[in-house]
Amino acid sequence: GIAHSYPDIQGLPALKEAASEFVKAFIGVDISPEGCVPVCGSMQGTFASFLTCSQADKKKDTVLFIDPGFPVQKMQLQVQGTKYETFDVYNFRGEKLGPKLESYLANGNICAIVYSNPNNPSWICMTDDELRTIGSLATKYDCIIMEDLAYFAMDFRRDIRPFQKPYQPSVANYTDNYILLISGSKAFSYAGER
């Protein structure tokens, strides 16, 4: 008899506090529990984030993907009728990334930049310098970074321990214009080598 009842859209306070603590423990970033929004999977979170970003400023109607990425996200934008641009990061690592991003951002129509870090399927990881570049350009051009952390902490080159450096690298260290998409279902059910 409760199929008509829905949980509070803001989320349970205890879970929001736990999410905030998780981000602090493994990314080293302070996020208020208020800013932790529970969703039914990262796909729902991405869909809602795309809607929010693409409708915040009428002049900024396009999402930029740093590929390779998750193809379903582009399908979500097609469903919404939102435009997108894309480029493959392979040839634009390091110092080449900034000019490539700026070639899109200078047009003034980019509302959000999306990438996954660590990346699936290539397993590349953005360096702190690359994240600093992305963050500074997000601030300069007032766009939102949607950092897809579905494969959170799968960079095994460094051992990660809660509340100790080194933390999972994140653009959140370099701009206030970000949304972190963290998949609890993946974090607790990694298969095989994950």
Short mmCIF file of N, CA and C in Angstrom, two decimals:
data_model
loop_
_atom_site.label_atom_id
_atom_site.label_comp_id
_atom_site.label_asym_id
_atom_site.label_seq_id
_atom_site.Cartn_x
_atom_site.Cartn_y
_atom_site.Cartn_z
N GLY A 1 0.78 -1.20 0.00
CA GLY A 1 0.00 0.00 0.00
C GLY A 1 0.83 1.27 0.00
N ILE A 2 2.12 1.21 -0.35
CA ILE A 2 2.90 2.46 -0.33
C ILE A 2 3.46 2.81 -1.71
N ALA A 3 2.98 2.13 -2.74
CA ALA A 3 3.50 2.39 -4.09
C ALA A 3 3.28 3.82 -4.53
N HIS A 4 2.33 4.50 -3.93
CA HIS A 4 2.05 5.89 -4.29
C HIS A 4 2.93 6.87 -3.52
N SER A 5 3.71 6.38 -2.57
CA SER A 5 4.55 7.24 -1.74
C SER A 5 5.98 7.27 -2.28
N TYR A 6 6.55 8.44 -2.30
CA TYR A 6 7.91 8.60 -2.78
C TYR A 6 8.78 9.14 -1.65
N PRO A 7 10.06 8.78 -1.64
CA PRO A 7 10.95 9.35 -0.62
C PRO A 7 11.14 10.85 -0.87
N ASP A 8 11.55 11.53 0.16
CA ASP A 8 11.83 12.97 0.06
C ASP A 8 12.84 13.20 -1.06
N ILE A 9 12.49 14.07 -1.99
CA ILE A 9 13.36 14.33 -3.14
C ILE A 9 14.72 14.89 -2.72
N GLN A 10 14.79 15.52 -1.56
CA GLN A 10 16.07 16.06 -1.08
C GLN A 10 16.97 14.97 -0.51
N GLY A 11 16.39 13.81 -0.19
CA GLY A 11 17.18 12.71 0.37
C GLY A 11 17.13 12.68 1.88
N LEU A 12 17.49 11.54 2.43
CA LEU A 12 17.52 11.38 3.88
C LEU A 12 18.74 12.08 4.45
N PRO A 13 18.56 12.88 5.50
CA PRO A 13 19.70 13.62 6.07
C PRO A 13 20.89 12.72 6.41
N ALA A 14 20.65 11.54 6.97
CA ALA A 14 21.76 10.66 7.35
C ALA A 14 22.56 10.22 6.12
N LEU A 15 21.87 9.94 5.01
CA LEU A 15 22.57 9.54 3.78
C LEU A 15 23.32 10.71 3.16
N LYS A 16 22.73 11.90 3.23
CA LYS A 16 23.40 13.08 2.69
C LYS A 16 24.68 13.37 3.48
N GLU A 17 24.60 13.21 4.80
CA GLU A 17 25.78 13.42 5.63
C GLU A 17 26.85 12.37 5.33
N ALA A 18 26.42 11.12 5.13
CA ALA A 18 27.37 10.06 4.79
C ALA A 18 28.03 10.32 3.43
N ALA A 19 27.26 10.82 2.48
CA ALA A 19 27.83 11.14 1.16
C ALA A 19 28.86 12.26 1.28
N SER A 20 28.55 13.27 2.07
CA SER A 20 29.48 14.37 2.29
C SER A 20 30.78 13.86 2.93
N GLU A 21 30.64 12.99 3.90
CA GLU A 21 31.81 12.43 4.57
C GLU A 21 32.62 11.55 3.60
N PHE A 22 31.95 10.80 2.74
CA PHE A 22 32.62 9.96 1.75
C PHE A 22 33.48 10.82 0.82
N VAL A 23 32.91 11.91 0.32
CA VAL A 23 33.65 12.81 -0.57
C VAL A 23 34.86 13.39 0.15
N LYS A 24 34.68 13.79 1.40
CA LYS A 24 35.80 14.33 2.18
C LYS A 24 36.88 13.26 2.37
N ALA A 25 36.46 12.02 2.67
CA ALA A 25 37.41 10.94 2.96
C ALA A 25 38.23 10.53 1.75
N PHE A 26 37.61 10.51 0.57
CA PHE A 26 38.30 9.93 -0.59
C PHE A 26 38.67 10.93 -1.69
N ILE A 27 38.08 12.13 -1.65
CA ILE A 27 38.46 13.16 -2.63
C ILE A 27 39.13 14.34 -1.94
N GLY A 28 38.93 14.45 -0.62
CA GLY A 28 39.56 15.53 0.14
C GLY A 28 38.89 16.87 -0.06
N VAL A 29 37.63 16.86 -0.45
CA VAL A 29 36.89 18.09 -0.74
C VAL A 29 35.72 18.21 0.24
N ASP A 30 35.53 19.40 0.77
CA ASP A 30 34.39 19.65 1.66
C ASP A 30 33.17 20.01 0.84
N ILE A 31 32.14 19.18 0.94
CA ILE A 31 30.86 19.46 0.30
C ILE A 31 29.80 19.38 1.39
N SER A 32 29.00 20.41 1.50
CA SER A 32 27.91 20.40 2.47
C SER A 32 26.95 19.26 2.16
N PRO A 33 26.42 18.60 3.19
CA PRO A 33 25.41 17.56 2.94
C PRO A 33 24.25 18.07 2.09
N GLU A 34 23.95 19.36 2.21
CA GLU A 34 22.89 19.96 1.37
C GLU A 34 23.18 19.79 -0.11
N GLY A 35 24.45 19.81 -0.47
CA GLY A 35 24.85 19.71 -1.87
C GLY A 35 24.94 18.29 -2.39
N CYS A 36 24.67 17.31 -1.54
CA CYS A 36 24.69 15.90 -1.95
C CYS A 36 23.27 15.48 -2.29
N VAL A 37 23.02 15.20 -3.55
CA VAL A 37 21.67 14.90 -4.01
C VAL A 37 21.59 13.43 -4.42
N PRO A 38 20.83 12.63 -3.68
CA PRO A 38 20.71 11.22 -4.04
C PRO A 38 19.79 11.05 -5.24
N VAL A 39 20.16 10.14 -6.11
CA VAL A 39 19.34 9.84 -7.29
C VAL A 39 19.31 8.33 -7.47
N CYS A 40 18.43 7.87 -8.32
CA CYS A 40 18.33 6.43 -8.62
C CYS A 40 19.31 6.10 -9.73
N GLY A 41 20.58 6.14 -9.42
CA GLY A 41 21.62 5.85 -10.39
C GLY A 41 22.19 7.11 -11.02
N SER A 42 23.45 7.02 -11.41
CA SER A 42 24.11 8.17 -12.03
C SER A 42 23.43 8.61 -13.32
N MET A 43 22.75 7.67 -13.98
CA MET A 43 22.04 8.04 -15.21
C MET A 43 20.96 9.09 -14.91
N GLN A 44 20.22 8.89 -13.81
CA GLN A 44 19.21 9.87 -13.44
C GLN A 44 19.87 11.19 -13.05
N GLY A 45 20.98 11.09 -12.32
CA GLY A 45 21.70 12.29 -11.92
C GLY A 45 22.24 13.06 -13.12
N THR A 46 22.76 12.33 -14.10
CA THR A 46 23.26 12.96 -15.31
C THR A 46 22.13 13.63 -16.09
N PHE A 47 21.01 12.93 -16.23
CA PHE A 47 19.86 13.47 -16.97
C PHE A 47 19.40 14.78 -16.33
N ALA A 48 19.24 14.78 -15.01
CA ALA A 48 18.79 15.98 -14.31
C ALA A 48 19.83 17.10 -14.40
N SER A 49 21.10 16.73 -14.33
CA SER A 49 22.18 17.73 -14.42
C SER A 49 22.22 18.36 -15.80
N PHE A 50 22.02 17.55 -16.84
CA PHE A 50 21.97 18.10 -18.20
C PHE A 50 20.82 19.10 -18.33
N LEU A 51 19.66 18.75 -17.80
CA LEU A 51 18.51 19.67 -17.86
C LEU A 51 18.84 20.98 -17.17
N THR A 52 19.40 20.88 -15.98
CA THR A 52 19.72 22.07 -15.19
C THR A 52 20.75 22.95 -15.90
N CYS A 53 21.84 22.34 -16.35
CA CYS A 53 22.91 23.11 -17.00
C CYS A 53 22.44 23.75 -18.30
N SER A 54 21.69 23.01 -19.10
CA SER A 54 21.31 23.52 -20.43
C SER A 54 20.20 24.57 -20.37
N GLN A 55 19.54 24.70 -19.22
CA GLN A 55 18.46 25.68 -19.11
C GLN A 55 18.81 26.86 -18.22
N ALA A 56 20.03 26.89 -17.69
CA ALA A 56 20.42 27.96 -16.77
C ALA A 56 20.69 29.29 -17.49
N ASP A 57 21.15 29.24 -18.72
CA ASP A 57 21.50 30.44 -19.48
C ASP A 57 21.13 30.18 -20.95
N LYS A 58 20.22 30.96 -21.49
CA LYS A 58 19.72 30.72 -22.86
C LYS A 58 20.83 30.75 -23.90
N LYS A 59 21.89 31.52 -23.65
CA LYS A 59 22.99 31.61 -24.61
C LYS A 59 23.86 30.34 -24.60
N LYS A 60 23.82 29.61 -23.48
CA LYS A 60 24.66 28.42 -23.33
C LYS A 60 23.78 27.19 -23.47
N ASP A 61 23.70 26.70 -24.70
CA ASP A 61 22.76 25.62 -25.03
C ASP A 61 23.45 24.33 -25.48
N THR A 62 24.76 24.23 -25.25
CA THR A 62 25.53 23.11 -25.79
C THR A 62 26.41 22.49 -24.69
N VAL A 63 26.46 21.17 -24.67
CA VAL A 63 27.31 20.43 -23.74
C VAL A 63 28.53 19.93 -24.52
N LEU A 64 29.71 20.06 -23.91
CA LEU A 64 30.96 19.60 -24.52
C LEU A 64 31.42 18.32 -23.83
N PHE A 65 31.66 17.28 -24.61
CA PHE A 65 32.18 16.02 -24.10
C PHE A 65 33.66 15.89 -24.42
N ILE A 66 34.44 15.56 -23.39
CA ILE A 66 35.82 15.16 -23.59
C ILE A 66 35.77 13.64 -23.67
N ASP A 67 35.92 13.12 -24.88
CA ASP A 67 35.78 11.67 -25.11
C ASP A 67 37.11 10.95 -25.03
N PRO A 68 37.15 9.63 -24.87
CA PRO A 68 36.00 8.75 -24.90
C PRO A 68 35.16 8.89 -23.63
N GLY A 69 33.91 8.56 -23.77
CA GLY A 69 32.99 8.66 -22.65
C GLY A 69 31.88 7.64 -22.74
N PHE A 70 30.81 7.93 -22.04
CA PHE A 70 29.68 7.02 -21.94
C PHE A 70 28.65 7.42 -22.99
N PRO A 71 28.49 6.65 -24.07
CA PRO A 71 27.62 7.04 -25.18
C PRO A 71 26.18 7.34 -24.78
N VAL A 72 25.71 6.70 -23.72
CA VAL A 72 24.32 6.91 -23.31
C VAL A 72 24.08 8.36 -22.90
N GLN A 73 25.11 9.04 -22.40
CA GLN A 73 24.93 10.45 -22.03
C GLN A 73 24.57 11.30 -23.24
N LYS A 74 25.17 11.01 -24.37
CA LYS A 74 24.82 11.74 -25.60
C LYS A 74 23.39 11.41 -26.03
N MET A 75 22.98 10.16 -25.82
CA MET A 75 21.60 9.79 -26.14
C MET A 75 20.62 10.55 -25.25
N GLN A 76 20.99 10.76 -23.99
CA GLN A 76 20.14 11.54 -23.09
C GLN A 76 19.94 12.96 -23.63
N LEU A 77 21.01 13.55 -24.13
CA LEU A 77 20.90 14.90 -24.69
C LEU A 77 20.04 14.90 -25.94
N GLN A 78 20.12 13.86 -26.75
CA GLN A 78 19.26 13.77 -27.93
C GLN A 78 17.79 13.72 -27.50
N VAL A 79 17.49 12.96 -26.45
CA VAL A 79 16.12 12.89 -25.93
C VAL A 79 15.66 14.27 -25.47
N GLN A 80 16.55 15.01 -24.83
CA GLN A 80 16.21 16.34 -24.32
C GLN A 80 16.19 17.41 -25.41
N GLY A 81 16.78 17.11 -26.55
CA GLY A 81 16.87 18.12 -27.60
C GLY A 81 17.97 19.12 -27.35
N THR A 82 18.98 18.71 -26.58
CA THR A 82 20.10 19.59 -26.25
C THR A 82 21.27 19.29 -27.18
N LYS A 83 21.91 20.34 -27.67
CA LYS A 83 23.05 20.20 -28.57
C LYS A 83 24.30 19.76 -27.80
N TYR A 84 25.21 19.11 -28.51
CA TYR A 84 26.48 18.78 -27.89
C TYR A 84 27.60 18.79 -28.92
N GLU A 85 28.80 19.00 -28.41
CA GLU A 85 30.04 18.93 -29.18
C GLU A 85 30.91 17.88 -28.51
N THR A 86 31.89 17.37 -29.23
CA THR A 86 32.74 16.34 -28.66
C THR A 86 34.13 16.36 -29.32
N PHE A 87 35.12 15.98 -28.55
CA PHE A 87 36.45 15.73 -29.13
C PHE A 87 37.12 14.61 -28.34
N ASP A 88 38.00 13.89 -29.01
CA ASP A 88 38.73 12.80 -28.38
C ASP A 88 39.97 13.37 -27.72
N VAL A 89 40.13 13.12 -26.44
CA VAL A 89 41.21 13.71 -25.66
C VAL A 89 42.58 13.11 -26.01
N TYR A 90 42.61 11.98 -26.68
CA TYR A 90 43.86 11.26 -26.92
C TYR A 90 44.97 12.17 -27.46
N ASN A 91 44.67 13.01 -28.44
CA ASN A 91 45.69 13.88 -29.03
C ASN A 91 45.79 15.24 -28.35
N PHE A 92 45.09 15.42 -27.22
CA PHE A 92 45.08 16.73 -26.56
C PHE A 92 45.37 16.62 -25.07
N ARG A 93 46.29 15.75 -24.73
CA ARG A 93 46.68 15.61 -23.33
C ARG A 93 47.67 16.70 -22.95
N GLY A 94 47.81 16.92 -21.65
CA GLY A 94 48.79 17.87 -21.15
C GLY A 94 48.52 19.30 -21.58
N GLU A 95 49.55 19.98 -22.06
CA GLU A 95 49.45 21.39 -22.43
C GLU A 95 48.54 21.64 -23.62
N LYS A 96 48.24 20.62 -24.41
CA LYS A 96 47.37 20.79 -25.57
C LYS A 96 45.89 20.87 -25.18
N LEU A 97 45.56 20.44 -23.95
CA LEU A 97 44.16 20.39 -23.54
C LEU A 97 43.54 21.78 -23.41
N GLY A 98 44.24 22.71 -22.79
CA GLY A 98 43.71 24.06 -22.59
C GLY A 98 43.30 24.74 -23.88
N PRO A 99 44.20 24.85 -24.87
CA PRO A 99 43.81 25.48 -26.13
C PRO A 99 42.65 24.78 -26.83
N LYS A 100 42.61 23.45 -26.74
CA LYS A 100 41.51 22.73 -27.38
C LYS A 100 40.18 23.08 -26.70
N LEU A 101 40.15 23.06 -25.38
CA LEU A 101 38.92 23.43 -24.66
C LEU A 101 38.52 24.87 -24.96
N GLU A 102 39.50 25.75 -24.96
CA GLU A 102 39.21 27.17 -25.19
C GLU A 102 38.66 27.41 -26.59
N SER A 103 39.04 26.57 -27.55
CA SER A 103 38.50 26.73 -28.91
C SER A 103 36.99 26.53 -28.93
N TYR A 104 36.47 25.75 -28.02
CA TYR A 104 35.02 25.57 -27.89
C TYR A 104 34.41 26.62 -26.96
N LEU A 105 35.04 26.84 -25.82
CA LEU A 105 34.49 27.74 -24.81
C LEU A 105 34.40 29.19 -25.29
N ALA A 106 35.33 29.60 -26.13
CA ALA A 106 35.34 30.98 -26.62
C ALA A 106 34.09 31.33 -27.43
N ASN A 107 33.38 30.32 -27.93
CA ASN A 107 32.14 30.58 -28.68
C ASN A 107 31.00 31.05 -27.78
N GLY A 108 31.13 30.82 -26.47
CA GLY A 108 30.13 31.33 -25.52
C GLY A 108 28.87 30.49 -25.40
N ASN A 109 28.82 29.32 -26.02
CA ASN A 109 27.59 28.52 -25.99
C ASN A 109 27.70 27.25 -25.14
N ILE A 110 28.83 27.01 -24.51
CA ILE A 110 29.03 25.77 -23.75
C ILE A 110 28.53 25.97 -22.31
N CYS A 111 27.54 25.15 -21.94
CA CYS A 111 26.99 25.24 -20.58
C CYS A 111 27.68 24.26 -19.64
N ALA A 112 28.18 23.14 -20.17
CA ALA A 112 28.80 22.12 -19.33
C ALA A 112 29.85 21.35 -20.11
N ILE A 113 30.83 20.86 -19.38
CA ILE A 113 31.86 19.97 -19.93
C ILE A 113 31.76 18.65 -19.17
N VAL A 114 31.72 17.54 -19.91
CA VAL A 114 31.55 16.22 -19.31
C VAL A 114 32.74 15.33 -19.67
N TYR A 115 33.25 14.63 -18.68
CA TYR A 115 34.29 13.63 -18.90
C TYR A 115 34.23 12.63 -17.76
N SER A 116 34.80 11.44 -17.99
CA SER A 116 34.89 10.46 -16.92
C SER A 116 36.35 10.31 -16.51
N ASN A 117 36.56 10.17 -15.21
CA ASN A 117 37.91 10.12 -14.65
C ASN A 117 37.91 9.25 -13.39
N PRO A 118 38.52 8.08 -13.39
CA PRO A 118 39.20 7.43 -14.49
C PRO A 118 38.25 7.15 -15.65
N ASN A 119 38.86 7.07 -16.81
CA ASN A 119 38.05 6.95 -18.02
C ASN A 119 37.77 5.50 -18.37
N ASN A 120 36.55 5.25 -18.75
CA ASN A 120 36.16 3.96 -19.31
C ASN A 120 35.72 4.25 -20.74
N PRO A 121 36.27 3.67 -21.74
CA PRO A 121 37.00 2.41 -21.75
C PRO A 121 38.52 2.52 -21.80
N SER A 122 39.07 3.72 -21.92
CA SER A 122 40.52 3.84 -22.16
C SER A 122 41.36 3.73 -20.90
N TRP A 123 40.77 3.95 -19.75
CA TRP A 123 41.43 3.92 -18.44
C TRP A 123 42.48 5.00 -18.27
N ILE A 124 42.44 6.03 -19.12
CA ILE A 124 43.32 7.17 -18.86
C ILE A 124 42.78 7.91 -17.64
N CYS A 125 43.67 8.61 -16.97
CA CYS A 125 43.28 9.42 -15.83
C CYS A 125 43.79 10.83 -16.06
N MET A 126 42.94 11.81 -15.84
CA MET A 126 43.36 13.19 -15.96
C MET A 126 44.40 13.48 -14.89
N THR A 127 45.44 14.21 -15.25
CA THR A 127 46.45 14.62 -14.28
C THR A 127 45.95 15.83 -13.52
N ASP A 128 46.62 16.14 -12.42
CA ASP A 128 46.24 17.34 -11.67
C ASP A 128 46.40 18.59 -12.52
N ASP A 129 47.44 18.65 -13.36
CA ASP A 129 47.61 19.81 -14.24
C ASP A 129 46.45 19.93 -15.22
N GLU A 130 46.00 18.81 -15.78
CA GLU A 130 44.87 18.84 -16.71
C GLU A 130 43.59 19.26 -15.99
N LEU A 131 43.39 18.74 -14.78
CA LEU A 131 42.20 19.12 -14.01
C LEU A 131 42.24 20.60 -13.63
N ARG A 132 43.44 21.10 -13.31
CA ARG A 132 43.59 22.53 -13.00
C ARG A 132 43.23 23.37 -14.23
N THR A 133 43.66 22.94 -15.40
CA THR A 133 43.32 23.63 -16.65
C THR A 133 41.81 23.63 -16.87
N ILE A 134 41.18 22.46 -16.73
CA ILE A 134 39.73 22.36 -16.91
C ILE A 134 39.01 23.26 -15.91
N GLY A 135 39.43 23.21 -14.66
CA GLY A 135 38.80 24.02 -13.62
C GLY A 135 38.94 25.51 -13.84
N SER A 136 40.13 25.95 -14.22
CA SER A 136 40.33 27.39 -14.42
C SER A 136 39.53 27.89 -15.62
N LEU A 137 39.41 27.08 -16.66
CA LEU A 137 38.61 27.48 -17.82
C LEU A 137 37.12 27.46 -17.50
N ALA A 138 36.69 26.54 -16.65
CA ALA A 138 35.29 26.52 -16.23
C ALA A 138 34.95 27.80 -15.48
N THR A 139 35.86 28.25 -14.65
CA THR A 139 35.64 29.50 -13.91
C THR A 139 35.67 30.69 -14.87
N LYS A 140 36.66 30.72 -15.75
CA LYS A 140 36.80 31.84 -16.70
C LYS A 140 35.58 31.97 -17.60
N TYR A 141 35.05 30.85 -18.09
CA TYR A 141 33.93 30.89 -19.05
C TYR A 141 32.58 30.57 -18.40
N ASP A 142 32.56 30.47 -17.09
CA ASP A 142 31.32 30.25 -16.33
C ASP A 142 30.51 29.08 -16.88
N CYS A 143 31.15 27.92 -16.94
CA CYS A 143 30.42 26.70 -17.32
C CYS A 143 30.61 25.67 -16.21
N ILE A 144 29.76 24.67 -16.22
CA ILE A 144 29.76 23.64 -15.19
C ILE A 144 30.55 22.42 -15.67
N ILE A 145 31.38 21.89 -14.79
CA ILE A 145 32.08 20.65 -15.09
C ILE A 145 31.28 19.51 -14.47
N MET A 146 30.92 18.54 -15.30
CA MET A 146 30.27 17.33 -14.82
C MET A 146 31.31 16.21 -14.84
N GLU A 147 31.86 15.94 -13.67
CA GLU A 147 32.93 14.95 -13.55
C GLU A 147 32.30 13.60 -13.19
N ASP A 148 32.32 12.70 -14.15
CA ASP A 148 31.73 11.38 -13.97
C ASP A 148 32.75 10.47 -13.29
N LEU A 149 32.48 10.17 -12.04
CA LEU A 149 33.39 9.35 -11.25
C LEU A 149 32.84 7.93 -11.08
N ALA A 150 32.20 7.41 -12.12
CA ALA A 150 31.62 6.07 -12.06
C ALA A 150 32.68 5.03 -11.70
N TYR A 151 33.89 5.24 -12.18
CA TYR A 151 34.96 4.28 -11.90
C TYR A 151 35.93 4.85 -10.86
N PHE A 152 35.35 5.53 -9.92
CA PHE A 152 36.01 6.15 -8.79
C PHE A 152 37.05 5.22 -8.15
N ALA A 153 38.23 5.76 -7.92
CA ALA A 153 39.30 5.09 -7.18
C ALA A 153 39.83 3.84 -7.88
N MET A 154 39.65 3.73 -9.18
CA MET A 154 40.17 2.57 -9.89
C MET A 154 41.54 2.83 -10.52
N ASP A 155 42.15 3.93 -10.17
CA ASP A 155 43.52 4.19 -10.58
C ASP A 155 44.41 3.56 -9.50
N PHE A 156 44.89 2.36 -9.77
CA PHE A 156 45.62 1.62 -8.76
C PHE A 156 47.10 1.97 -8.70
N ARG A 157 47.51 3.03 -9.40
CA ARG A 157 48.92 3.42 -9.33
C ARG A 157 49.27 3.97 -7.96
N ARG A 158 48.23 4.43 -7.24
CA ARG A 158 48.44 4.96 -5.89
C ARG A 158 47.43 4.30 -4.96
N ASP A 159 47.88 3.94 -3.77
CA ASP A 159 46.99 3.35 -2.79
C ASP A 159 46.20 4.48 -2.12
N ILE A 160 44.90 4.32 -2.05
CA ILE A 160 44.05 5.35 -1.46
C ILE A 160 43.53 4.88 -0.12
N ARG A 161 43.68 5.73 0.89
CA ARG A 161 43.15 5.45 2.22
C ARG A 161 42.28 6.64 2.64
N PRO A 162 41.17 6.36 3.33
CA PRO A 162 40.27 7.46 3.70
C PRO A 162 40.95 8.51 4.56
N PHE A 163 40.66 9.77 4.26
CA PHE A 163 41.14 10.94 5.00
C PHE A 163 42.65 11.10 4.96
N GLN A 164 43.31 10.50 3.96
CA GLN A 164 44.75 10.64 3.81
C GLN A 164 45.09 10.89 2.35
N LYS A 165 46.07 11.76 2.12
CA LYS A 165 46.56 11.95 0.76
C LYS A 165 47.31 10.70 0.34
N PRO A 166 47.38 10.35 -0.91
CA PRO A 166 46.78 11.06 -2.04
C PRO A 166 45.30 10.72 -2.18
N TYR A 167 44.53 11.73 -2.57
CA TYR A 167 43.10 11.56 -2.80
C TYR A 167 42.84 11.29 -4.29
N GLN A 168 41.64 10.83 -4.58
CA GLN A 168 41.18 10.72 -5.97
C GLN A 168 41.30 12.11 -6.59
N PRO A 169 42.04 12.28 -7.68
CA PRO A 169 42.12 13.59 -8.33
C PRO A 169 40.74 14.06 -8.80
N SER A 170 40.49 15.35 -8.63
CA SER A 170 39.18 15.89 -9.01
C SER A 170 39.29 17.36 -9.40
N VAL A 171 38.46 17.76 -10.34
CA VAL A 171 38.36 19.16 -10.73
C VAL A 171 37.82 20.01 -9.59
N ALA A 172 37.19 19.38 -8.61
CA ALA A 172 36.62 20.11 -7.47
C ALA A 172 37.70 20.87 -6.69
N ASN A 173 38.95 20.50 -6.88
CA ASN A 173 40.05 21.22 -6.23
C ASN A 173 40.41 22.52 -6.95
N TYR A 174 39.85 22.74 -8.15
CA TYR A 174 40.30 23.86 -8.97
C TYR A 174 39.20 24.80 -9.44
N THR A 175 37.96 24.51 -9.11
CA THR A 175 36.85 25.40 -9.46
C THR A 175 35.68 25.11 -8.53
N ASP A 176 34.79 26.07 -8.41
CA ASP A 176 33.54 25.85 -7.67
C ASP A 176 32.42 25.43 -8.61
N ASN A 177 32.69 25.42 -9.91
CA ASN A 177 31.67 25.12 -10.92
C ASN A 177 31.70 23.64 -11.30
N TYR A 178 31.27 22.78 -10.40
CA TYR A 178 31.35 21.36 -10.69
C TYR A 178 30.17 20.58 -10.12
N ILE A 179 29.93 19.45 -10.76
CA ILE A 179 29.00 18.43 -10.27
C ILE A 179 29.79 17.12 -10.30
N LEU A 180 29.87 16.45 -9.17
CA LEU A 180 30.52 15.15 -9.11
C LEU A 180 29.45 14.07 -9.21
N LEU A 181 29.58 13.18 -10.16
CA LEU A 181 28.64 12.08 -10.34
C LEU A 181 29.31 10.81 -9.82
N ILE A 182 28.86 10.36 -8.66
CA ILE A 182 29.46 9.18 -8.02
C ILE A 182 28.42 8.07 -8.00
N SER A 183 28.79 6.93 -8.53
CA SER A 183 27.87 5.79 -8.61
C SER A 183 28.09 4.84 -7.44
N GLY A 184 27.17 4.86 -6.49
CA GLY A 184 27.26 3.95 -5.36
C GLY A 184 27.16 2.50 -5.78
N SER A 185 26.33 2.22 -6.77
CA SER A 185 26.16 0.82 -7.20
C SER A 185 27.46 0.26 -7.78
N LYS A 186 28.20 1.08 -8.51
CA LYS A 186 29.48 0.60 -9.05
C LYS A 186 30.52 0.49 -7.94
N ALA A 187 30.55 1.47 -7.07
CA ALA A 187 31.56 1.48 -6.01
C ALA A 187 31.46 0.24 -5.13
N PHE A 188 30.25 -0.26 -4.95
CA PHE A 188 30.08 -1.40 -4.06
C PHE A 188 29.89 -2.71 -4.80
N SER A 189 30.02 -2.71 -6.12
CA SER A 189 29.83 -3.97 -6.85
C SER A 189 30.79 -4.10 -8.03
N TYR A 190 32.01 -3.60 -7.87
CA TYR A 190 32.99 -3.75 -8.94
C TYR A 190 33.20 -5.23 -9.24
N ALA A 191 33.20 -5.57 -10.49
CA ALA A 191 33.38 -6.96 -10.88
C ALA A 191 34.84 -7.22 -11.25
N GLY A 192 35.22 -8.48 -11.18
CA GLY A 192 36.55 -8.89 -11.64
C GLY A 192 37.68 -8.10 -11.01
N GLU A 193 38.55 -7.58 -11.86
CA GLU A 193 39.73 -6.85 -11.37
C GLU A 193 39.38 -5.56 -10.66
N ARG A 194 38.15 -5.09 -10.85
CA ARG A 194 37.76 -3.86 -10.18
C ARG A 194 37.57 -4.13 -8.71
#
